[in-house]
Coordinates of C-alpha atoms and ligand atoms in Angstrom, one line a residue:
M1 CA 14.9 1.3 14.0
D2 CA 15.4 3.0 10.4
T3 CA 12.5 2.3 7.8
T4 CA 13.3 4.4 5.1
S5 CA 12.8 2.7 1.9
V6 CA 15.4 2.4 -0.7
W7 CA 12.9 4.2 -2.9
R8 CA 12.5 7.6 -0.6
G9 CA 16.5 6.9 1.1
T10 CA 17.7 7.5 -2.4
A11 CA 15.6 10.1 -4.1
S12 CA 15.4 13.6 -3.6
A13 CA 13.1 15.3 -1.6
S14 CA 10.1 17.0 -2.9
G15 CA 9.6 20.2 -0.5
F16 CA 6.2 21.4 -1.2
A17 CA 5.3 24.2 1.4
M18 CA 2.4 23.0 4.7
L19 CA -1.2 24.8 4.2
N20 CA -1.1 27.4 5.6
G21 CA -4.9 29.9 5.6
D22 CA -7.9 29.0 4.0
V23 CA -8.5 27.9 0.5
E24 CA -11.4 27.7 -1.8
T25 CA -10.8 25.0 -5.0
D26 CA -12.7 23.0 -7.7
V27 CA -11.2 20.0 -6.5
L28 CA -9.5 18.3 -3.0
I29 CA -7.6 15.5 -3.4
V30 CA -6.8 14.3 0.0
G31 CA -3.1 12.2 -0.2
G32 CA 0.2 12.2 -2.2
G33 CA 0.9 9.0 -3.3
I34 CA 1.0 7.9 -7.2
T35 CA -3.2 7.9 -7.4
G36 CA -3.3 11.7 -5.8
V37 CA -0.1 13.0 -7.3
T38 CA -1.4 11.5 -10.8
L39 CA -4.9 13.1 -10.6
A40 CA -3.5 16.2 -9.5
W41 CA -1.5 16.8 -12.8
L42 CA -4.4 15.0 -15.1
L43 CA -7.0 17.8 -13.6
A44 CA -4.4 20.6 -13.5
R45 CA -4.2 19.8 -17.3
D46 CA -7.7 19.9 -17.5
G47 CA -8.0 23.5 -16.9
R48 CA -9.5 22.3 -12.7
K49 CA -8.1 24.1 -10.2
V50 CA -6.8 21.8 -7.8
A51 CA -5.3 21.3 -4.5
L52 CA -3.9 18.6 -2.8
L53 CA -3.0 18.0 0.9
E54 CA -0.6 15.5 2.2
A55 CA -0.1 14.2 5.6
G56 CA 3.5 13.4 5.5
E57 CA 5.9 13.6 2.1
L58 CA 4.9 13.0 -1.0
G59 CA 4.8 9.3 -1.6
G60 CA 5.6 8.6 2.0
G61 CA 2.8 6.1 2.0
S62 CA 2.6 2.7 0.1
T63 CA 4.0 4.1 -3.2
G64 CA 7.2 5.2 -2.1
N65 CA 7.5 1.3 0.1
S66 CA 6.4 -0.6 -2.4
T67 CA 8.4 -2.5 -4.7
G68 CA 8.5 -0.5 -7.9
N69 CA 7.2 -2.9 -10.7
L70 CA 4.9 -2.3 -13.2
Y71 CA 2.5 -5.8 -14.4
E72 CA -0.1 -6.3 -16.4
T73 CA -1.3 -9.3 -14.6
L74 CA -2.0 -9.1 -10.5
S75 CA 0.5 -10.3 -7.8
H76 CA -2.4 -12.7 -6.4
G77 CA -2.8 -13.9 -10.2
L78 CA -5.5 -12.9 -12.6
Y79 CA -6.3 -16.5 -13.1
P80 CA -9.0 -15.5 -9.8
I81 CA -10.3 -13.1 -11.7
T82 CA -11.1 -14.9 -14.7
G83 CA -12.7 -17.4 -12.2
R84 CA -14.7 -14.8 -10.9
W85 CA -15.7 -12.1 -13.3
G86 CA -15.0 -14.4 -16.3
S87 CA -12.5 -14.5 -19.3
E88 CA -13.7 -11.0 -20.8
A89 CA -13.0 -8.8 -17.5
A90 CA -10.1 -10.8 -17.2
R91 CA -9.0 -9.7 -20.4
Q92 CA -10.0 -6.5 -19.6
V93 CA -7.7 -6.3 -16.7
A94 CA -4.7 -6.9 -18.7
T95 CA -5.6 -4.5 -21.5
L96 CA -6.1 -1.8 -19.3
R97 CA -3.1 -2.5 -17.0
R98 CA -0.9 -3.2 -20.4
A99 CA -1.9 0.7 -21.6
T100 CA -1.4 2.3 -18.3
I101 CA 2.1 1.1 -18.5
D102 CA 2.6 2.4 -21.5
F103 CA 1.2 5.5 -20.4
I104 CA 3.5 5.3 -17.4
E105 CA 6.4 5.0 -19.8
G106 CA 5.5 7.9 -21.6
V107 CA 5.2 10.4 -18.1
A108 CA 8.6 8.9 -17.1
Q109 CA 11.0 8.9 -19.8
P110 CA 11.8 12.3 -20.3
A111 CA 12.4 12.0 -16.5
D112 CA 15.4 9.9 -14.4
C113 CA 12.5 7.9 -12.8
G114 CA 14.2 4.3 -13.6
F115 CA 11.8 3.2 -15.9
R116 CA 13.1 -0.1 -17.9
R117 CA 11.2 -2.5 -19.5
C118 CA 11.9 -6.2 -18.6
A119 CA 9.6 -9.3 -17.9
L120 CA 8.0 -10.8 -15.0
H121 CA 9.1 -14.3 -14.1
L122 CA 6.4 -16.4 -12.1
Y123 CA 7.5 -20.0 -10.9
A124 CA 6.5 -22.5 -8.2
I125 CA 10.0 -23.5 -5.6
S126 CA 7.2 -26.0 -4.0
P127 CA 4.8 -28.9 -5.2
K128 CA 1.9 -27.7 -3.8
H129 CA 1.9 -23.7 -5.8
R130 CA 2.9 -25.9 -9.3
D131 CA -0.8 -25.8 -10.1
E132 CA -0.9 -22.1 -9.9
I133 CA 1.5 -21.6 -12.6
A134 CA -0.3 -23.4 -15.1
L135 CA -3.6 -21.5 -14.5
E136 CA -2.1 -18.1 -14.5
Y137 CA -0.5 -19.4 -17.7
A138 CA -3.6 -20.2 -19.4
A139 CA -5.4 -17.2 -17.9
L140 CA -2.5 -14.7 -19.1
G141 CA -3.1 -16.6 -23.1
H142 CA -6.4 -16.2 -23.3
A143 CA -6.3 -12.4 -22.2
G144 CA -4.0 -11.8 -25.0
A145 CA -0.6 -11.1 -23.2
N146 CA 2.4 -11.9 -24.5
V147 CA 3.4 -15.1 -22.2
R148 CA 5.4 -18.3 -22.5
M149 CA 6.7 -21.3 -20.3
D150 CA 10.5 -21.6 -19.9
I151 CA 12.7 -24.1 -18.2
G152 CA 14.7 -22.9 -15.3
T153 CA 16.2 -20.0 -13.8
R154 CA 19.9 -18.6 -13.4
P155 CA 21.4 -18.6 -9.7
P156 CA 21.7 -17.0 -7.7
L157 CA 17.6 -17.2 -7.7
P158 CA 16.1 -20.5 -6.6
Q159 CA 15.5 -23.5 -8.7
P160 CA 11.8 -23.8 -10.0
V161 CA 9.6 -27.4 -9.2
G162 CA 7.8 -27.3 -12.5
D163 CA 8.1 -24.2 -15.4
V164 CA 8.8 -20.6 -15.2
L165 CA 6.2 -18.5 -16.9
V166 CA 7.9 -15.5 -18.4
L167 CA 5.4 -12.5 -19.1
T168 CA 7.4 -10.2 -21.4
G169 CA 6.8 -6.2 -21.9
Q170 CA 6.5 -5.3 -18.5
A171 CA 8.4 -2.7 -16.7
Q172 CA 9.8 -1.4 -13.6
F173 CA 10.5 2.2 -11.9
Q174 CA 11.9 4.2 -8.9
P175 CA 7.8 4.7 -7.5
Q176 CA 9.4 7.7 -5.5
A177 CA 11.4 9.4 -8.5
Y178 CA 8.4 9.0 -10.2
V179 CA 5.8 10.4 -7.8
N180 CA 8.2 13.2 -7.3
H181 CA 8.6 14.1 -11.4
V182 CA 4.6 13.8 -11.9
A183 CA 4.0 16.5 -8.5
T184 CA 6.5 18.4 -10.6
L185 CA 4.4 18.6 -13.7
A186 CA 1.2 18.9 -11.2
A187 CA 2.8 21.7 -10.1
K188 CA 3.8 23.3 -13.1
A189 CA 0.2 22.6 -14.9
G190 CA -1.0 24.9 -11.8
A191 CA -2.4 22.7 -8.8
Q192 CA -1.4 23.6 -5.3
L193 CA 0.5 20.7 -3.3
H194 CA 0.8 20.9 0.3
E195 CA 3.2 18.2 2.2
H196 CA 2.7 18.0 6.1
S197 CA -0.6 18.9 5.7
R198 CA -3.0 15.8 7.3
V199 CA -6.7 16.5 7.2
I200 CA -7.6 16.4 10.8
E201 CA -11.3 16.9 10.3
L202 CA -13.7 16.5 7.6
D203 CA -17.0 17.5 6.4
H204 CA -18.4 15.5 3.6
K205 CA -21.2 16.9 2.9
A206 CA -20.0 20.7 2.7
R207 CA -17.0 19.7 1.3
V208 CA -14.6 21.1 3.5
A209 CA -11.7 19.8 5.3
A210 CA -9.4 21.5 7.9
T211 CA -5.3 20.8 8.4
A212 CA -3.8 22.3 11.5
T213 CA -3.0 25.3 9.8
G214 CA -5.5 25.7 7.3
S215 CA -8.5 24.6 5.5
V216 CA -9.8 23.6 2.0
K217 CA -13.2 23.9 0.5
A218 CA -13.8 22.4 -2.6
R219 CA -17.0 21.4 -4.9
E220 CA -15.1 17.9 -5.3
V221 CA -13.3 15.9 -2.9
V222 CA -11.3 12.8 -4.0
F223 CA -10.1 10.4 -1.0
A224 CA -6.4 9.2 -2.7
T225 CA -5.5 8.0 0.9
H226 CA -4.9 4.2 0.1
T227 CA -7.9 3.6 2.2
P228 CA -10.9 6.2 2.6
L229 CA -10.8 8.7 5.6
G230 CA -14.3 7.8 7.8
F231 CA -16.4 5.2 7.7
H232 CA -17.4 3.3 4.7
V233 CA -19.3 0.1 3.4
V234 CA -15.8 -1.2 1.5
Q235 CA -13.3 -1.0 5.1
A236 CA -15.7 -4.1 6.0
E237 CA -14.8 -6.0 2.9
M238 CA -10.9 -4.5 2.7
P239 CA -8.5 -7.4 4.4
V240 CA -5.4 -5.2 5.1
H241 CA -2.0 -6.8 5.5
R242 CA 1.6 -5.4 6.1
E243 CA 4.8 -6.6 4.2
Y244 CA 8.5 -5.9 4.9
G245 CA 11.1 -5.3 2.1
I246 CA 14.6 -5.0 2.1
A247 CA 17.6 -4.3 -0.3
R248 CA 21.1 -5.1 0.4
P249 CA 24.2 -4.2 -2.3
L250 CA 24.5 -6.9 -4.4
T251 CA 27.6 -8.9 -4.1
G252 CA 27.2 -11.9 -5.1
A253 CA 25.6 -13.4 -8.5
D254 CA 23.3 -11.1 -10.2
P255 CA 19.6 -12.3 -11.0
G256 CA 19.8 -10.5 -14.2
P257 CA 16.9 -7.6 -15.0
G258 CA 13.0 -8.6 -14.4
V259 CA 10.5 -8.9 -11.7
F260 CA 11.3 -12.3 -9.9
W261 CA 8.0 -13.9 -7.9
Y262 CA 8.2 -17.4 -6.7
R263 CA 5.8 -18.7 -4.5
G264 CA 5.8 -21.1 -1.7
D265 CA 7.2 -21.0 1.9
D266 CA 10.3 -19.3 1.5
G267 CA 8.6 -17.3 -1.8
L268 CA 9.6 -13.7 -2.3
S269 CA 9.3 -10.9 -5.0
V270 CA 12.7 -10.1 -6.0
R271 CA 14.3 -7.4 -8.3
T272 CA 17.6 -5.2 -8.2
F273 CA 17.9 -1.6 -8.7
D274 CA 20.5 0.5 -9.8
Q275 CA 21.7 4.0 -8.2
A276 CA 25.1 5.6 -8.2
G277 CA 26.9 3.0 -9.5
Q278 CA 25.7 1.1 -6.7
R279 CA 23.1 -2.4 -7.8
Y280 CA 20.5 -3.2 -4.8
L281 CA 19.3 -6.4 -4.3
I282 CA 15.3 -5.9 -3.5
A283 CA 13.5 -8.6 -1.9
V284 CA 9.7 -8.5 -0.4
G285 CA 8.5 -10.9 1.5
Q286 CA 4.8 -12.4 2.3
E287 CA 1.8 -10.6 3.3
N288 CA 1.1 -10.6 7.3
K289 CA -2.6 -9.7 8.5
L290 CA -1.8 -6.3 9.9
G291 CA -1.5 -6.4 13.9
V292 CA -1.7 -9.7 14.1
H293 CA 1.5 -10.5 13.4
N294 CA 5.2 -10.2 15.2
A295 CA 6.8 -7.4 13.1
K296 CA 10.2 -8.0 14.1
A297 CA 9.4 -11.8 13.5
S298 CA 8.6 -11.0 10.1
L299 CA 11.9 -8.8 9.5
M300 CA 13.9 -11.3 10.6
A301 CA 12.6 -14.3 9.1
L302 CA 12.6 -12.2 5.6
E303 CA 16.2 -11.3 5.7
S304 CA 17.1 -14.5 7.0
T305 CA 15.5 -16.3 3.7
V306 CA 17.1 -13.7 1.6
A307 CA 20.3 -14.6 3.4
K308 CA 19.7 -18.6 2.7
Q309 CA 19.2 -18.0 -1.3
F310 CA 21.7 -15.7 -1.9
G311 CA 24.2 -15.7 0.6
P312 CA 25.1 -13.3 3.6
G313 CA 25.0 -9.4 3.1
E314 CA 25.0 -6.3 4.5
V315 CA 21.3 -5.0 4.8
A316 CA 21.2 -1.5 3.8
F317 CA 17.4 -0.6 3.5
R318 CA 14.1 -2.2 5.8
W319 CA 10.8 -1.0 5.5
S320 CA 7.3 -1.6 5.4
A321 CA 4.0 -1.1 3.9
Q322 CA -0.1 -2.6 4.1
N323 CA -2.0 -3.0 1.7
Y324 CA -6.0 -3.1 1.2
R325 CA -7.2 -5.7 -1.2
G326 CA -11.0 -5.7 -2.9
A327 CA -12.9 -8.6 -1.6
D328 CA -13.6 -9.7 -5.3
G329 CA -10.4 -9.1 -6.6
L330 CA -10.5 -5.8 -8.0
P331 CA -10.8 -1.8 -6.9
Y332 CA -13.5 0.6 -5.6
V333 CA -12.7 3.9 -7.6
G334 CA -15.6 6.1 -7.9
R335 CA -18.2 7.9 -5.7
D336 CA -19.0 7.0 -2.6
A337 CA -22.1 7.4 -0.7
S338 CA -21.5 11.0 0.5
G339 CA -20.9 11.9 -3.0
C340 CA -16.9 12.4 -2.4
F341 CA -14.5 9.9 -4.8
M342 CA -12.7 7.0 -3.5
A343 CA -9.9 5.0 -5.0
T344 CA -9.0 2.0 -2.5
G345 CA -8.7 -2.2 -2.6
F346 CA -5.4 -2.0 -4.8
S347 CA -3.8 -5.0 -3.0
T348 CA 0.2 -5.2 -4.1
D349 CA -1.0 -4.0 -7.8
G350 CA -1.7 -0.6 -7.2
L351 CA 1.3 1.5 -8.9
V352 CA -0.9 0.5 -12.1
W353 CA -4.3 0.4 -10.1
G354 CA -3.9 3.8 -8.7
T355 CA -3.0 5.5 -12.3
I356 CA -5.8 3.6 -13.6
S357 CA -8.0 5.4 -10.8
A358 CA -6.8 8.6 -11.1
Q359 CA -7.2 8.5 -15.1
L360 CA -10.8 7.3 -14.5
I361 CA -12.2 10.2 -12.0
A362 CA -10.2 12.6 -14.0
D363 CA -12.3 11.4 -16.8
E364 CA -15.4 11.6 -14.8
L365 CA -15.1 15.0 -13.5
A366 CA -14.7 15.9 -17.4
G367 CA -17.6 14.2 -18.6
R368 CA -15.7 11.6 -20.8
K369 CA -16.0 7.9 -20.8
N370 CA -13.6 5.4 -19.0
E371 CA -13.6 2.1 -20.0
A372 CA -12.4 1.2 -16.7
A373 CA -15.6 3.3 -14.9
E374 CA -17.9 0.2 -15.0
L375 CA -16.0 -2.7 -13.6
L376 CA -14.4 -0.7 -11.0
K377 CA -17.4 1.2 -9.5
A378 CA -17.2 1.8 -6.0
D379 CA -20.3 1.1 -5.2
R380 CA -20.8 -2.8 -6.5
F381 CA -21.4 -5.0 -3.6
S382 CA -20.7 -8.7 -4.8
P383 CA -21.9 -11.2 -2.2
V384 CA -21.2 -14.3 -4.1
K385 CA -17.7 -12.8 -6.3
G386 CA -15.7 -11.9 -2.7
A387 CA -18.1 -13.9 0.3
K388 CA -14.8 -16.0 1.4
A389 CA -12.8 -12.8 1.6
I390 CA -15.5 -10.6 3.2
L391 CA -16.4 -13.6 5.5
D392 CA -12.6 -14.1 6.7
E393 CA -12.2 -10.4 6.8
N394 CA -15.2 -9.7 9.3
L395 CA -14.2 -12.8 11.3
T396 CA -11.0 -11.2 11.9
A397 CA -12.1 -7.9 13.0
V398 CA -15.5 -9.6 15.4
K399 CA -12.3 -12.1 16.6
S400 CA -10.0 -9.4 17.5
L401 CA -13.2 -7.1 19.5
V402 CA -14.0 -10.0 21.0
K403 CA -10.8 -11.3 22.2
D404 CA -9.4 -7.9 23.0
Y405 CA -11.7 -6.9 25.4
L406 CA -12.4 -10.0 27.1
T407 CA -8.5 -10.9 27.9
H408 CA -5.9 -8.5 29.1
R409 CA -2.8 -9.3 26.6
Q410 CA -0.3 -7.7 28.9
Q411 CA -0.7 -7.2 32.6
E412 CA 2.3 -5.4 33.4
K413 CA 3.2 -2.4 35.7
L414 CA 4.3 0.4 34.4
S415 CA 7.4 0.4 37.1
S416 CA 8.6 -2.6 35.4
L417 CA 8.0 -1.2 31.3
A418 CA 12.1 -1.1 30.5
V419 CA 13.0 1.5 27.2
G420 CA 11.9 0.3 24.0
D421 CA 9.1 -2.1 26.0
S422 CA 5.7 -1.5 25.1
A423 CA 2.3 -2.8 26.5
I424 CA -1.3 -2.6 27.7
V425 CA -1.8 -1.7 31.4
E426 CA -4.2 -1.5 33.5
A427 CA -3.4 2.0 34.9
E428 CA -5.5 4.4 36.9
G429 CA -8.6 2.3 36.8
E430 CA -8.6 2.3 32.9
S431 CA -6.4 0.0 30.0
L432 CA -4.0 1.8 28.4
A433 CA -1.6 1.4 25.3
T434 CA 1.8 2.4 26.6
Y435 CA 5.2 2.7 25.7
R436 CA 8.2 4.2 26.9
A437 CA 10.8 5.7 24.6
P438 CA 14.6 5.3 24.6
D439 CA 15.0 8.9 26.4
G440 CA 12.7 7.4 29.0
E441 CA 9.4 9.2 28.3
L442 CA 6.6 7.2 28.8
F443 CA 3.6 7.4 26.5
A444 CA -0.1 6.3 27.4
V445 CA -3.0 6.4 25.1
S446 CA -6.0 4.8 25.3
P447 CA -6.1 0.8 23.6
V448 CA -9.8 2.0 21.6
C449 CA -9.4 2.6 17.9
T450 CA -11.1 5.8 17.1
H451 CA -12.0 5.1 13.6
M452 CA -14.5 1.7 15.2
G453 CA -13.3 0.5 18.3
C454 CA -10.8 -2.3 18.1
K455 CA -7.9 -2.7 20.3
V456 CA -4.8 -1.5 18.4
H457 CA -1.7 -4.2 18.7
W458 CA 1.7 -3.2 19.4
N459 CA 4.2 -3.2 15.6
S460 CA 7.5 -3.2 17.6
V461 CA 9.7 -2.7 13.8
E462 CA 7.9 0.9 13.1
T463 CA 6.9 1.8 16.6
S464 CA 3.3 2.2 16.2
W465 CA 0.0 0.7 17.5
D466 CA -2.1 -0.8 14.3
C467 CA -5.8 -1.5 14.4
P468 CA -6.0 -5.1 13.0
C469 CA -9.3 -4.9 11.6
H470 CA -9.3 -2.3 9.1
G471 CA -5.8 -0.8 8.8
S472 CA -5.6 2.2 11.3
R473 CA -2.0 2.9 12.8
F474 CA -0.8 5.9 15.5
R475 CA 2.4 7.1 17.1
P476 CA 3.1 6.3 20.2
D477 CA 1.4 9.2 21.5
G478 CA -1.6 8.6 19.6
T479 CA -1.5 10.7 16.6
V480 CA -2.6 8.8 13.2
I481 CA 0.0 7.7 10.8
E482 CA -2.3 6.1 8.2
G483 CA -5.4 4.1 7.7
P484 CA -9.3 5.4 7.7
A485 CA -8.8 6.9 11.7
I486 CA -8.8 10.5 11.5
A487 CA -8.8 10.9 15.3
A488 CA -5.8 10.6 17.4
L489 CA -6.2 7.8 20.0
G490 CA -7.1 9.8 23.5
R491 CA -3.4 10.7 25.4
K492 CA -3.2 9.8 29.2
H493 CA -0.5 12.3 31.3
L494 CA -0.4 9.6 34.4
N495 CA 0.4 10.8 38.0
L496 CA 3.3 7.8 38.7
G497 CA 4.5 9.9 41.6
Ligands
FAD501 C1 5.3 -4.0 0.1 C2 4.5 -3.7 -1.1 C3 5.3 -3.7 -2.6 C4 3.9 -3.4 -3.2 N1 4.8 -2.9 -4.7 C5 4.1 -3.0 -5.7 C6 4.8 -2.8 -7.0 O1 5.7 -3.6 -7.2 N2 3.8 -3.0 -7.7 C7 2.3 -2.2 -7.8 O2 1.8 -1.8 -8.6 N3 2.0 -2.0 -6.6 C8 2.5 -2.6 -5.4 N4 2.3 -2.1 -4.2 C9 1.1 -1.5 -4.1 C10 1.3 -0.5 -4.0 O3 2.4 0.4 -3.8 C11 -0.1 0.7 -3.3 O4 -1.2 -0.3 -3.9 C12 -0.1 2.4 -4.0 O5 0.8 2.6 -3.9 C13 -1.0 2.9 -3.3 O6 -1.0 4.2 -4.1 P1 -1.9 5.3 -3.5 O7 -1.2 6.7 -4.1 O8 -3.3 5.3 -3.5 O9 -1.7 5.3 -1.6 P2 -0.5 5.9 -1.0 O10 1.1 6.2 -1.8 O11 -0.3 5.1 0.4 O12 -0.4 7.3 -0.5 C14 -1.8 7.9 0.3 C15 -1.4 8.9 0.6 O13 -2.3 9.6 1.4 C16 -1.8 10.4 2.7 N5 -2.9 10.3 3.5 C17 -3.4 9.7 4.2 N6 -4.3 10.2 5.1 C18 -4.7 11.1 5.1 C19 -4.8 12.4 5.4 N7 -5.6 12.6 6.8 N8 -4.5 13.8 5.1 C20 -3.5 13.9 4.0 N9 -3.4 12.7 3.6 C21 -3.7 12.0 3.8 C22 -0.6 9.6 2.7 O14 0.6 9.9 3.8 C23 -0.4 8.9 1.9 O15 0.8 9.3 1.4 C24 2.8 -3.0 -3.2 C25 2.6 -2.4 -1.5 C26 3.4 -2.8 -0.4 C27 3.1 -2.9 0.9
FES502 S1 -9.2 0.7 11.8 FE1 -11.3 0.6 11.6 S2 -11.7 0.0 14.2 FE2 -9.7 0.3 14.1

């Protein structure tokens, strides 16, 4: 299935060359999403020598597969931040995020990045979510946001149960076009950007990263990889979820400009997007725990909910991406135990958090004071504030390890594996994750994740082996797609004769 997002499908390619040879630099940034390219630009502007290595194409991680909404609250609400951290911290979060949307506007405006100001609408479609809206209204009011309550929504949006919270002065953009634009600014300022340059070996201490075609030695290393590569204590704290998105040419009634979030069993995040005379309706469904949900069923459920609410229509783009949530509701940004920088735990709010992280790291490297540094520091560990999330997360990891090692999900014979099918099988005395490609080729790899040894699960939408523990994903041939794993799953060439 083609899983190109509407953003990546409608933006032009960035086209930076692969790393070739050995390079020495001041700062190495690993990862070219919004965090990495913004940081590359800020550092190059500060006169730093900087190299950025991106495994695939710039924006090809979560950034170019997001919803492209920019808001001062959080997708899980500002009120949980008030509850955990107090109202002053919640005010700081909203103020920081508001200023960062202004910053993004300033960067995006001269280029065609689809930036537009709009309101965010938040409401319940089932009685059990009604209280959240009132709590969020109070938290936003305390944080100095421009918020009001309205009655009703415009068809075809589902009708609310209770009032509709309207947060004005928010924004939307085309995230892939924005990343391409910032990358151009970074390159013009002197940053060296390389696509198709996956870091496959990393010496944290020596600050040397190797790709298949070269290496970079740097004084400072920044993991702008969504979750840091290798082993980090924060990985045990962060739940990983995958979400599915679709875009359809808008044929029926128009919900109008804005961010629309409605909570309930059929709750969605909805917006529109105009491209070359075509208006698209974009909908993103609810979160699914990585590796322990049926990917195809989740995507089909999203399509059928959208058809029920907005009428039938042809789906033009289908995609998926994952998010990592900080256990106490805030990201982790700053130096890790090895002295490298990380920026992670953005939940589904990372277009703004990623930009804040880039500013924070650029300030720290320049010796400037940054107001977010204390709140978001990477080495904080707050078991009280994040206790439940940590417990839930570790329970999933442990359950996955125990369940997978004690039982075999599918005991199928390799000979009966049809084209397009996958299975965990016993062959030649070992357990193997197998997949038969459309051209008949059989792939067999070790099902043991190279990060910390959990067992991988099949993702039928994206044809990948996904690890439920900390978010690593692998192609059928075992090579890494994303996540903290650096090494590929061991490939096994079976003798079927
Ligand atoms: C469905 C969905 C919708 C979302 N919608 C919104 C939204 O509307 N608003 C919002 O603010 N946030 C949203 N988010 C969250 C947001 O998309 C992310 O938090 C943000 O894009 C993270 O940016 P990043 O640059 O840190 O990571 P990414 O964009 O994931 O970039 C990381 C990059 O690192 C590269 N990389 C990884 N490993 C290596 C390696 N070994 N070597 C080299 N490169 C490597 C990857 O290829 C990738 O390109 C959404 C998330 C999801 C899942
Ligand atoms: S991602 Fe950590 S064990 Fe697989």
